[in-house]
Short mmCIF file of C-alpha atoms and ligand atoms in Angstrom, two decimals:
data_model
loop_
_atom_site.label_atom_id
_atom_site.label_comp_id
_atom_site.label_asym_id
_atom_site.label_seq_id
_atom_site.Cartn_x
_atom_site.Cartn_y
_atom_site.Cartn_z
CA UNK A 1 -31.05 -8.55 -1.87
CA UNK A 2 -27.51 -8.44 -3.21
CA UNK A 3 -24.91 -7.19 -0.77
CA UNK A 4 -21.36 -6.08 -1.28
CA UNK A 5 -20.26 -9.51 0.01
CA UNK A 6 -21.90 -11.06 -3.05
CA UNK A 7 -19.28 -9.27 -5.14
CA UNK A 8 -16.62 -11.53 -3.56
CA UNK A 9 -16.76 -15.16 -4.77
CA UNK A 10 -14.43 -16.07 -1.88
CA UNK A 11 -17.42 -16.16 0.47
CA UNK A 12 -19.31 -18.77 -1.51
CA UNK A 13 -16.27 -21.04 -1.12
CA UNK A 14 -15.64 -20.04 2.49
CA UNK A 15 -19.02 -19.14 4.01
CA UNK A 16 -17.82 -19.58 7.59
CA UNK A 17 -14.56 -17.68 7.37
CA UNK A 18 -14.34 -14.39 9.25
CA UNK A 19 -11.75 -12.57 7.17
CA UNK A 20 -10.09 -9.73 9.08
CA UNK A 21 -6.72 -9.58 7.31
CA UNK A 22 -7.36 -7.22 4.41
CA UNK A 23 -4.27 -5.10 5.09
CA UNK A 24 -2.23 -8.19 4.17
CA UNK A 25 -4.30 -8.77 1.06
CA UNK A 26 -7.89 -8.00 0.22
CA UNK A 27 -10.28 -10.55 -1.18
CA UNK A 28 -10.76 -10.33 -4.92
CA UNK A 29 -13.72 -8.51 -6.46
CA UNK A 30 -15.87 -10.32 -9.05
CA UNK A 31 -15.07 -7.77 -11.78
CA UNK A 32 -11.33 -8.21 -11.27
CA UNK A 33 -11.67 -11.99 -11.50
CA UNK A 34 -13.87 -11.71 -14.59
CA UNK A 35 -11.32 -9.49 -16.35
CA UNK A 36 -8.55 -11.92 -15.48
CA UNK A 37 -10.57 -14.88 -16.68
CA UNK A 38 -11.66 -13.14 -19.87
CA UNK A 39 -8.08 -12.36 -20.84
CA UNK A 40 -6.82 -15.87 -20.07
CA UNK A 41 -9.71 -17.62 -21.80
CA UNK A 42 -10.40 -15.45 -24.83
CA UNK A 43 -7.41 -13.32 -25.89
CA UNK A 44 -4.35 -14.51 -23.97
CA UNK A 45 -1.70 -13.36 -26.42
CA UNK A 46 1.36 -11.21 -25.91
CA UNK A 47 1.36 -7.44 -26.32
CA UNK A 48 3.58 -5.07 -28.33
CA UNK A 49 4.57 -7.82 -30.76
CA UNK A 50 1.78 -9.33 -32.78
CA UNK A 51 0.27 -7.80 -35.93
CA UNK A 52 -2.86 -9.92 -35.72
CA UNK A 53 -6.23 -8.70 -34.37
CA UNK A 54 -6.04 -10.62 -31.06
CA UNK A 55 -2.66 -9.06 -30.30
CA UNK A 56 -4.14 -5.66 -31.01
CA UNK A 57 -7.02 -6.44 -28.68
CA UNK A 58 -4.57 -7.35 -25.89
CA UNK A 59 -2.51 -4.23 -26.63
CA UNK A 60 -5.59 -2.03 -26.43
CA UNK A 61 -6.76 -3.61 -23.17
CA UNK A 62 -3.31 -3.21 -21.56
CA UNK A 63 -3.09 0.45 -22.58
CA UNK A 64 -6.70 1.15 -21.63
CA UNK A 65 -5.83 -0.16 -18.20
CA UNK A 66 -2.92 2.27 -17.86
CA UNK A 67 -5.27 5.07 -18.86
CA UNK A 68 -7.92 4.09 -16.33
CA UNK A 69 -5.34 3.88 -13.54
CA UNK A 70 -3.96 7.32 -14.49
CA UNK A 71 -7.51 8.64 -14.28
CA UNK A 72 -8.06 6.94 -10.91
CA UNK A 73 -4.97 8.65 -9.44
CA UNK A 74 -5.54 11.92 -11.29
CA UNK A 75 -2.14 11.59 -12.94
CA UNK A 76 -1.51 14.05 -15.76
CA UNK A 77 -0.98 11.38 -18.39
CA UNK A 78 -1.04 7.56 -18.67
CA UNK A 79 2.72 7.77 -19.30
CA UNK A 80 3.08 8.51 -15.60
CA UNK A 81 1.92 4.98 -14.75
CA UNK A 82 4.51 2.18 -14.68
CA UNK A 83 3.37 -1.39 -14.10
CA UNK A 84 5.50 -3.33 -11.63
CA UNK A 85 4.97 -6.65 -9.91
CA UNK A 86 4.08 -4.94 -6.65
CA UNK A 87 4.83 -2.06 -4.30
CA UNK A 88 8.04 -3.69 -3.13
CA UNK A 89 9.38 -3.83 -6.68
CA UNK A 90 8.33 -0.20 -7.28
CA UNK A 91 10.21 0.93 -4.17
CA UNK A 92 13.30 -1.08 -5.07
CA UNK A 93 13.20 0.41 -8.56
CA UNK A 94 13.09 3.90 -7.07
CA UNK A 95 15.76 3.25 -4.47
CA UNK A 96 18.08 1.79 -7.05
CA UNK A 97 17.53 4.36 -9.81
CA UNK A 98 17.15 7.49 -7.66
CA UNK A 99 19.98 6.28 -5.46
CA UNK A 100 22.31 6.02 -8.43
CA UNK A 101 21.62 9.55 -9.65
CA UNK A 102 20.73 11.54 -6.53
CA UNK A 103 22.44 10.39 -3.40
CA UNK A 104 26.05 10.57 -2.29
CA UNK A 105 28.00 11.15 0.95
CA UNK A 106 26.53 14.67 1.19
CA UNK A 107 22.95 14.04 0.04
CA UNK A 108 20.80 11.36 1.59
CA UNK A 109 17.39 9.87 2.30
CA UNK A 110 14.85 10.59 5.01
CA UNK A 111 12.18 8.06 5.89
CA UNK A 112 10.16 7.38 9.05
CA UNK A 113 10.21 4.82 11.81
CA UNK A 114 6.65 3.70 11.04
CA UNK A 115 7.38 2.42 7.52
CA UNK A 116 6.75 -1.09 6.25
CA UNK A 117 10.13 -2.75 5.62
CA UNK A 118 9.45 -2.37 1.87
CA UNK A 119 9.76 1.41 2.27
CA UNK A 120 12.63 1.25 4.72
CA UNK A 121 15.16 -1.45 3.88
CA UNK A 122 15.65 -0.51 0.16
CA UNK A 123 16.49 3.09 1.20
CA UNK A 124 18.68 1.97 4.08
CA UNK A 125 20.61 -0.37 1.79
CA UNK A 126 21.01 2.08 -1.10
CA UNK A 127 22.21 4.75 1.34
CA UNK A 128 24.81 2.28 2.65
CA UNK A 129 25.90 1.45 -0.90
CA UNK A 130 26.48 5.12 -1.77
CA UNK A 131 27.80 6.03 1.65
CA UNK A 132 24.95 8.53 1.95
CA UNK A 133 23.15 9.79 5.08
CA UNK A 134 20.09 7.72 6.03
CA UNK A 135 17.79 9.50 8.48
CA UNK A 136 14.67 8.27 10.21
CA UNK A 137 11.95 10.61 11.50
CA UNK A 138 10.98 9.25 14.92
CA UNK A 139 7.27 9.91 14.69
CA UNK A 140 4.85 8.29 17.09
CA UNK A 141 1.62 7.33 15.28
CA UNK A 142 -0.23 6.83 18.57
CA UNK A 143 0.56 9.94 20.57
CA UNK A 144 1.65 12.73 18.23
CA UNK A 145 -0.52 15.48 16.80
CA UNK A 146 -0.42 16.56 13.14
CA UNK A 147 1.77 19.44 14.16
CA UNK A 148 4.22 17.30 16.09
CA UNK A 149 4.49 14.87 13.20
CA UNK A 150 5.16 17.69 10.71
CA UNK A 151 7.71 19.18 13.11
CA UNK A 152 9.53 15.87 13.41
CA UNK A 153 9.85 15.57 9.62
CA UNK A 154 10.80 19.24 9.33
CA UNK A 155 13.52 18.85 11.95
CA UNK A 156 15.22 16.26 9.75
CA UNK A 157 14.93 18.00 6.36
CA UNK A 158 17.74 20.14 5.00
CA UNK A 159 18.90 21.32 1.57
CA UNK A 160 20.82 18.03 1.45
CA UNK A 161 17.84 15.74 1.88
CA UNK A 162 17.54 14.32 -1.61
CA UNK A 163 14.62 11.96 -0.99
CA UNK A 164 11.75 11.79 1.48
CA UNK A 165 10.06 8.36 1.49
CA UNK A 166 6.98 7.95 3.67
CA UNK A 167 3.78 6.02 4.03
CA UNK A 168 0.26 7.35 3.63
CA UNK A 169 -1.27 5.00 6.22
CA UNK A 170 0.56 2.87 8.78
CA UNK A 171 0.02 -0.81 8.05
CA UNK A 172 0.28 -1.51 11.79
CA UNK A 173 -1.86 1.13 13.50
CA UNK A 174 -3.90 2.44 10.55
CA UNK A 175 -2.85 6.03 11.37
CA UNK A 176 -3.37 8.35 8.40
CA UNK A 177 -0.40 10.70 7.95
CA UNK A 178 -0.97 14.34 6.95
CA UNK A 179 0.83 13.96 3.63
CA UNK A 180 -0.11 17.28 2.08
CA UNK A 181 1.12 19.23 5.10
CA UNK A 182 4.34 17.23 5.32
CA UNK A 183 5.00 17.65 1.58
CA UNK A 184 4.26 21.36 1.75
CA UNK A 185 6.65 21.96 4.63
CA UNK A 186 9.32 19.74 3.09
CA UNK A 187 9.22 21.73 -0.15
CA UNK A 188 9.40 25.03 1.72
CA UNK A 189 12.71 23.94 3.23
CA UNK A 190 14.01 22.15 0.14
CA UNK A 191 12.23 22.81 -3.18
CA UNK A 192 14.30 20.07 -4.88
CA UNK A 193 13.34 17.26 -2.52
CA UNK A 194 11.88 14.14 -4.16
CA UNK A 195 8.85 12.82 -2.29
CA UNK A 196 7.98 9.12 -2.54
CA UNK A 197 4.66 7.96 -1.11
CA UNK A 198 3.77 4.39 -0.14
CA UNK A 199 0.01 4.16 -0.82
CA UNK A 200 -0.35 0.42 -0.15
CA UNK A 201 -2.82 0.91 2.68
CA UNK A 202 -4.68 3.92 1.30
CA UNK A 203 -5.62 3.06 -2.28
CA UNK A 204 -8.52 0.80 -1.39
CA UNK A 205 -9.96 3.31 1.09
CA UNK A 206 -9.86 6.81 -0.33
CA UNK A 207 -9.84 8.91 -3.44
CA UNK A 208 -6.25 9.58 -4.34
CA UNK A 209 -5.18 12.70 -6.18
CA UNK A 210 -1.44 12.58 -6.75
CA UNK A 211 -1.37 16.14 -8.03
CA UNK A 212 -3.14 17.50 -4.98
CA UNK A 213 -0.90 15.49 -2.65
CA UNK A 214 2.05 17.07 -4.49
CA UNK A 215 4.26 14.01 -4.52
CA UNK A 216 6.85 12.98 -7.10
CA UNK A 217 6.43 9.21 -6.94
CA UNK A 218 3.96 6.78 -5.38
CA UNK A 219 3.55 3.02 -5.27
CA UNK A 220 0.86 0.49 -4.45
CA UNK A 221 0.05 -3.20 -4.94
CA UNK A 222 -2.95 -4.56 -6.84
CA UNK A 223 -3.63 -7.36 -4.38
CA UNK A 224 -4.39 -4.88 -1.60
CA UNK A 225 -7.18 -3.20 -3.56
CA UNK A 226 -9.34 -6.16 -4.62
CA UNK A 227 -7.13 -7.04 -7.60
CA UNK A 228 -4.73 -9.86 -8.39
CA UNK A 229 -1.27 -10.57 -7.02
CA UNK A 230 1.76 -9.97 -9.24
CA UNK A 231 0.85 -6.42 -10.23
CA UNK A 232 1.67 -3.04 -8.75
CA UNK A 233 1.78 0.54 -9.86
CA UNK A 234 4.57 3.04 -9.74
CA UNK A 235 3.31 6.54 -10.34
CA UNK A 236 5.92 9.16 -11.24
CA UNK A 237 5.64 12.74 -12.47
CA UNK A 238 6.51 12.58 -16.17
CA UNK A 239 9.54 14.85 -15.81
CA UNK A 240 10.85 12.70 -12.94
CA UNK A 241 10.36 9.44 -14.85
CA UNK A 242 12.10 10.92 -17.88
CA UNK A 243 15.17 11.61 -15.75
CA UNK A 244 15.20 8.22 -14.08
CA UNK A 245 17.53 5.44 -15.22
CA UNK A 246 16.02 2.08 -16.16
CA UNK A 247 16.17 -0.57 -13.45
CA UNK A 248 16.02 -3.73 -15.54
CA UNK A 249 17.04 -4.37 -19.12
CA UNK A 250 15.71 -6.62 -21.87
CA UNK A 251 12.97 -6.78 -24.45
CA UNK A 252 10.42 -4.00 -24.93
CA UNK A 253 12.32 -1.31 -22.99
CA UNK A 254 14.81 -0.39 -25.72
CA UNK A 255 14.87 2.09 -28.55
CA UNK A 256 17.87 0.68 -30.40
CA UNK A 257 20.39 -2.03 -29.55
CA UNK A 258 23.90 -2.06 -30.99
CA UNK A 259 26.84 -4.34 -30.34
CA UNK A 260 28.40 -1.97 -27.83
CA UNK A 261 25.67 0.57 -27.00
CA UNK A 262 21.91 0.59 -26.51
CA UNK A 263 19.40 3.38 -26.18
CA UNK A 264 16.15 3.14 -24.29
CA UNK A 265 12.48 3.77 -24.89
CA UNK A 266 10.61 6.63 -23.24
CA UNK A 267 8.89 6.19 -19.88
CA UNK A 268 6.89 4.14 -18.97
CA UNK A 269 8.21 1.49 -21.43
CA UNK A 270 11.81 1.87 -20.30
CA UNK A 271 10.77 0.56 -16.87
CA UNK A 272 8.77 -2.42 -18.18
CA UNK A 273 11.43 -4.82 -19.48
CA UNK A 274 10.16 -8.18 -20.68
CA UNK A 275 6.62 -9.48 -20.96
CA UNK A 276 4.63 -7.53 -18.36
CA UNK A 277 1.87 -8.96 -16.14
CA UNK A 278 -0.74 -8.37 -18.87
CA UNK A 279 -3.71 -10.16 -17.34
CA UNK A 280 -3.02 -8.63 -13.94
CA UNK A 281 -2.74 -5.10 -15.32
CA UNK A 282 -6.06 -5.45 -17.13
CA UNK A 283 -7.68 -6.92 -14.03
CA UNK A 284 -6.27 -4.18 -11.80
CA UNK A 285 -8.07 -1.50 -13.80
CA UNK A 286 -11.36 -3.33 -13.15
CA UNK A 287 -10.50 -3.64 -9.46
CA UNK A 288 -9.89 0.11 -9.26
CA UNK A 289 -13.21 0.80 -10.98
CA UNK A 290 -14.74 -1.23 -8.18
CA UNK A 291 -12.81 0.86 -5.61
CA UNK A 292 -14.18 4.01 -7.25
CA UNK A 293 -17.68 2.58 -7.01
CA UNK A 294 -17.40 1.82 -3.31
CA UNK A 295 -15.70 5.12 -2.50
CA UNK A 296 -18.69 6.93 -3.99
CA UNK A 297 -21.15 4.76 -2.05
CA UNK A 298 -21.98 4.48 1.64
CA UNK A 299 -19.61 1.58 2.15
CA UNK A 300 -16.87 3.83 3.40
CA UNK A 301 -18.91 5.42 6.14
CA UNK A 302 -19.98 1.92 7.10
CA UNK A 303 -16.36 0.90 7.36
CA UNK A 304 -15.57 3.83 9.66
CA UNK A 305 -18.51 2.86 11.85
CA UNK A 306 -17.41 -0.76 11.83
CA UNK A 307 -13.91 0.16 12.98
CA UNK A 308 -15.38 2.32 15.76
CA UNK A 309 -17.66 -0.58 16.76
CA UNK A 310 -14.67 -2.93 16.95
CA UNK A 311 -12.73 -0.55 19.21
CA UNK A 312 -15.81 0.08 21.37
CA UNK A 313 -16.42 -3.64 21.83
CA UNK A 314 -12.80 -4.24 22.81
CA UNK A 315 -13.05 -1.46 25.40
CA UNK A 316 -16.43 -2.58 26.70
CA UNK A 317 -15.82 -6.33 26.84
CA UNK A 318 -12.14 -6.53 27.75
CA UNK A 319 -11.21 -3.35 29.65
CA UNK A 320 -8.52 -5.17 31.66
CA UNK A 321 -7.31 -7.67 29.10
CA UNK A 322 -7.01 -5.94 25.74
CA UNK A 323 -5.03 -2.81 24.88
CA UNK A 324 -5.97 -1.09 21.61
CA UNK A 325 -3.06 0.84 20.10
CA UNK A 326 -4.56 3.70 18.13
CA UNK A 327 -3.82 7.34 17.45
CA UNK A 328 -5.17 9.83 19.99
CA UNK A 329 -5.16 12.71 17.50
CA UNK A 330 -5.14 11.49 13.90
CA UNK A 331 -7.67 9.51 11.87
CA UNK A 332 -7.22 5.77 11.81
CA UNK A 333 -8.30 3.85 8.76
CA UNK A 334 -9.70 0.31 8.75
CA UNK A 335 -7.06 -1.17 11.07
CA UNK A 336 -7.32 -2.02 14.76
CA UNK A 337 -4.00 -2.91 16.37
CA UNK A 338 -4.20 -4.56 19.79
CA UNK A 339 -2.47 -6.74 22.32
CA UNK A 340 -3.99 -9.14 24.82
CA UNK A 341 -2.37 -8.97 28.25
CA UNK A 342 -0.40 -12.06 29.19
CA UNK A 343 -1.00 -13.67 25.74
CA UNK A 344 1.52 -13.75 22.93
CA UNK A 345 0.05 -12.27 19.70
CA UNK A 346 0.97 -15.44 17.80
CA UNK A 347 -1.02 -17.55 20.25
CA UNK A 348 -3.98 -15.20 19.94
CA UNK A 349 -3.93 -15.34 16.13
CA UNK A 350 -3.40 -19.09 16.13
CA UNK A 351 -6.33 -19.75 18.45
CA UNK A 352 -8.57 -17.39 16.49
CA UNK A 353 -7.47 -19.18 13.32
CA UNK A 354 -8.70 -22.45 14.79
CA UNK A 355 -12.10 -20.74 15.07
CA UNK A 356 -12.01 -19.67 11.40
CA UNK A 357 -11.18 -16.07 12.30
CA UNK A 358 -8.30 -14.68 10.25
CA UNK A 359 -6.25 -11.89 11.80
CA UNK A 360 -2.54 -11.07 11.59
CA UNK A 361 0.00 -11.20 14.44
CA UNK A 362 3.68 -10.36 14.67
CA UNK A 363 5.65 -7.30 13.67
CA UNK A 364 3.75 -6.84 10.37
CA UNK A 365 7.01 -6.07 8.49
CA UNK A 366 7.46 -3.02 10.72
CA UNK A 367 10.12 -3.94 13.27
CA UNK A 368 11.43 -0.37 13.72
CA UNK A 369 7.92 0.79 14.67
CA UNK A 370 7.38 -2.00 17.19
CA UNK A 371 10.76 -1.28 18.78
CA UNK A 372 9.96 2.44 18.84
CA UNK A 373 6.61 1.79 20.56
CA UNK A 374 8.23 -0.73 22.85
CA UNK A 375 5.78 -3.48 21.87
CA UNK A 376 7.56 -6.68 20.77
CA UNK A 377 4.67 -7.60 18.48
CA UNK A 378 0.96 -7.02 18.07
CA UNK A 379 -2.31 -8.38 16.72
CA UNK A 380 -3.93 -6.64 13.78
CA UNK A 381 -7.53 -6.69 12.64
CA UNK A 382 -7.88 -5.07 9.23
CA UNK A 383 -11.29 -4.40 7.79
CA UNK A 384 -12.72 -3.98 4.36
CA UNK A 385 -16.04 -3.34 2.70
CA UNK A 386 -17.18 -6.95 2.96
CA UNK A 387 -16.92 -7.04 6.77
CA UNK A 388 -19.98 -6.74 9.00
CA UNK A 389 -20.79 -6.31 12.69
CA UNK A 390 -21.31 -10.10 12.77
CA UNK A 391 -17.61 -10.47 11.97
CA UNK A 392 -16.72 -8.22 14.89
CA UNK A 393 -19.09 -10.08 17.22
CA UNK A 394 -17.49 -13.36 16.16
CA UNK A 395 -14.08 -11.87 16.82
CA UNK A 396 -15.13 -10.81 20.32
CA UNK A 397 -16.44 -14.30 21.09
CA UNK A 398 -13.17 -15.71 19.76
CA UNK A 399 -11.14 -13.38 21.99
CA UNK A 400 -13.23 -14.41 25.00
CA UNK A 401 -12.27 -18.04 24.34
CA UNK A 402 -8.62 -17.10 23.88
CA UNK A 403 -8.52 -15.20 27.16
CA UNK A 404 -10.31 -17.99 29.03
CA UNK A 405 -7.87 -20.62 27.77
CA UNK A 406 -4.62 -18.67 27.80
CA UNK A 407 -4.65 -16.48 30.86
C1 LIG B 501 2.38 0.00 3.86
C2 LIG B 501 2.91 -1.13 3.01
N1 LIG B 501 3.92 -0.90 2.16
C3 LIG B 501 4.44 -1.86 1.36
C4 LIG B 501 3.94 -3.14 1.40
C5 LIG B 501 4.53 -4.17 0.50
O1 LIG B 501 3.57 -4.59 -0.42
P1 LIG B 501 3.86 -5.86 -1.37
O2 LIG B 501 4.27 -6.98 -0.46
O3 LIG B 501 2.56 -6.10 -2.05
O4 LIG B 501 4.94 -5.46 -2.32
C6 LIG B 501 2.90 -3.45 2.30
C7 LIG B 501 2.39 -4.83 2.43
O5 LIG B 501 1.88 -5.22 3.43
C8 LIG B 501 2.36 -2.42 3.10
O6 LIG B 501 1.35 -2.64 3.95
#
């Protein structure tokens, strides 16, 4: 019988690898690889330039991909989808362009202490550049309730908060933030606030409806949702994108170029200077079709159960040696963050690696969060649809060996 694992060619090359690092990057789905391969082998020509049939085929595939992604996110139109090279580029684009037009010494940015550095440092730096206030909501993703989290954001929002940038799911603890509630309360205080959502850890796990979430902008990376590296999406409400300045200049993003002045194309083209990642964009649409397929299947309940099994096994087998850092009140999605007493997370990950078990250790690009929680660093198991209870059992055996050797 075919299983979901059969959809990932990685496993036929690496049958003994226990892959538990999907928050860093997921494995690649067969349909995404096929789309990539088909473009590169049968119609690998540039878009927006050629008059010949193959160029039109590439054009059509690129634009069909934008349309499919708009549909996936429930955006109002494909023009609300900008292709970037990843979430980090999308966030830098926003920080740079919104920063230029919206922030100043009176009006600033609010983010949270749990953000990935990609949704923290660009805002911190742009605020510095414009001498603007940079505030950080000190939420605790382990101990706070929905209400306390909303209150903490609310406490920091005023009429002068130009931008609120926050994550959907913590890449360290897996805590799912109550985005709709936070957005609702933010807009009650300040109807003009611009809300930017980092969806890097949510896109592969849940149906996303950007209209229902009521956000202005959102970003994610293709490689974290079964697609290729080198591609990301920046969603923006059409009216917001229309008002945003371009971030890079060059071919394809212009309307007219003169010797002293140039005018620019409409969104999304004005944000896609140069030859875009064509193959990756086409492949990403196939990857998201796969996501849609698994979201509508049982796989997601299985993943919830698998996460619960992992936590239960940690608690049962290592009650005195392992501490699981998870939210007491909010849902946690696909990630189990833990530390092993008396063992450095790097040593744990290294020793598991020697047993073909791939987990992540360190600060996971979230130093402010680790400092806030007073944990220097942590180990992270991140699950996806291809993981099984065998993977968790192997992990537990691996941890037993680590504890025996290290403590
Ligand atoms: C929550 C979150 N935001 C942003 C990023 C940055 O993504 P990328 O490195 O693909 O640009 C990551 C990557 O781990 C992430 O987990």
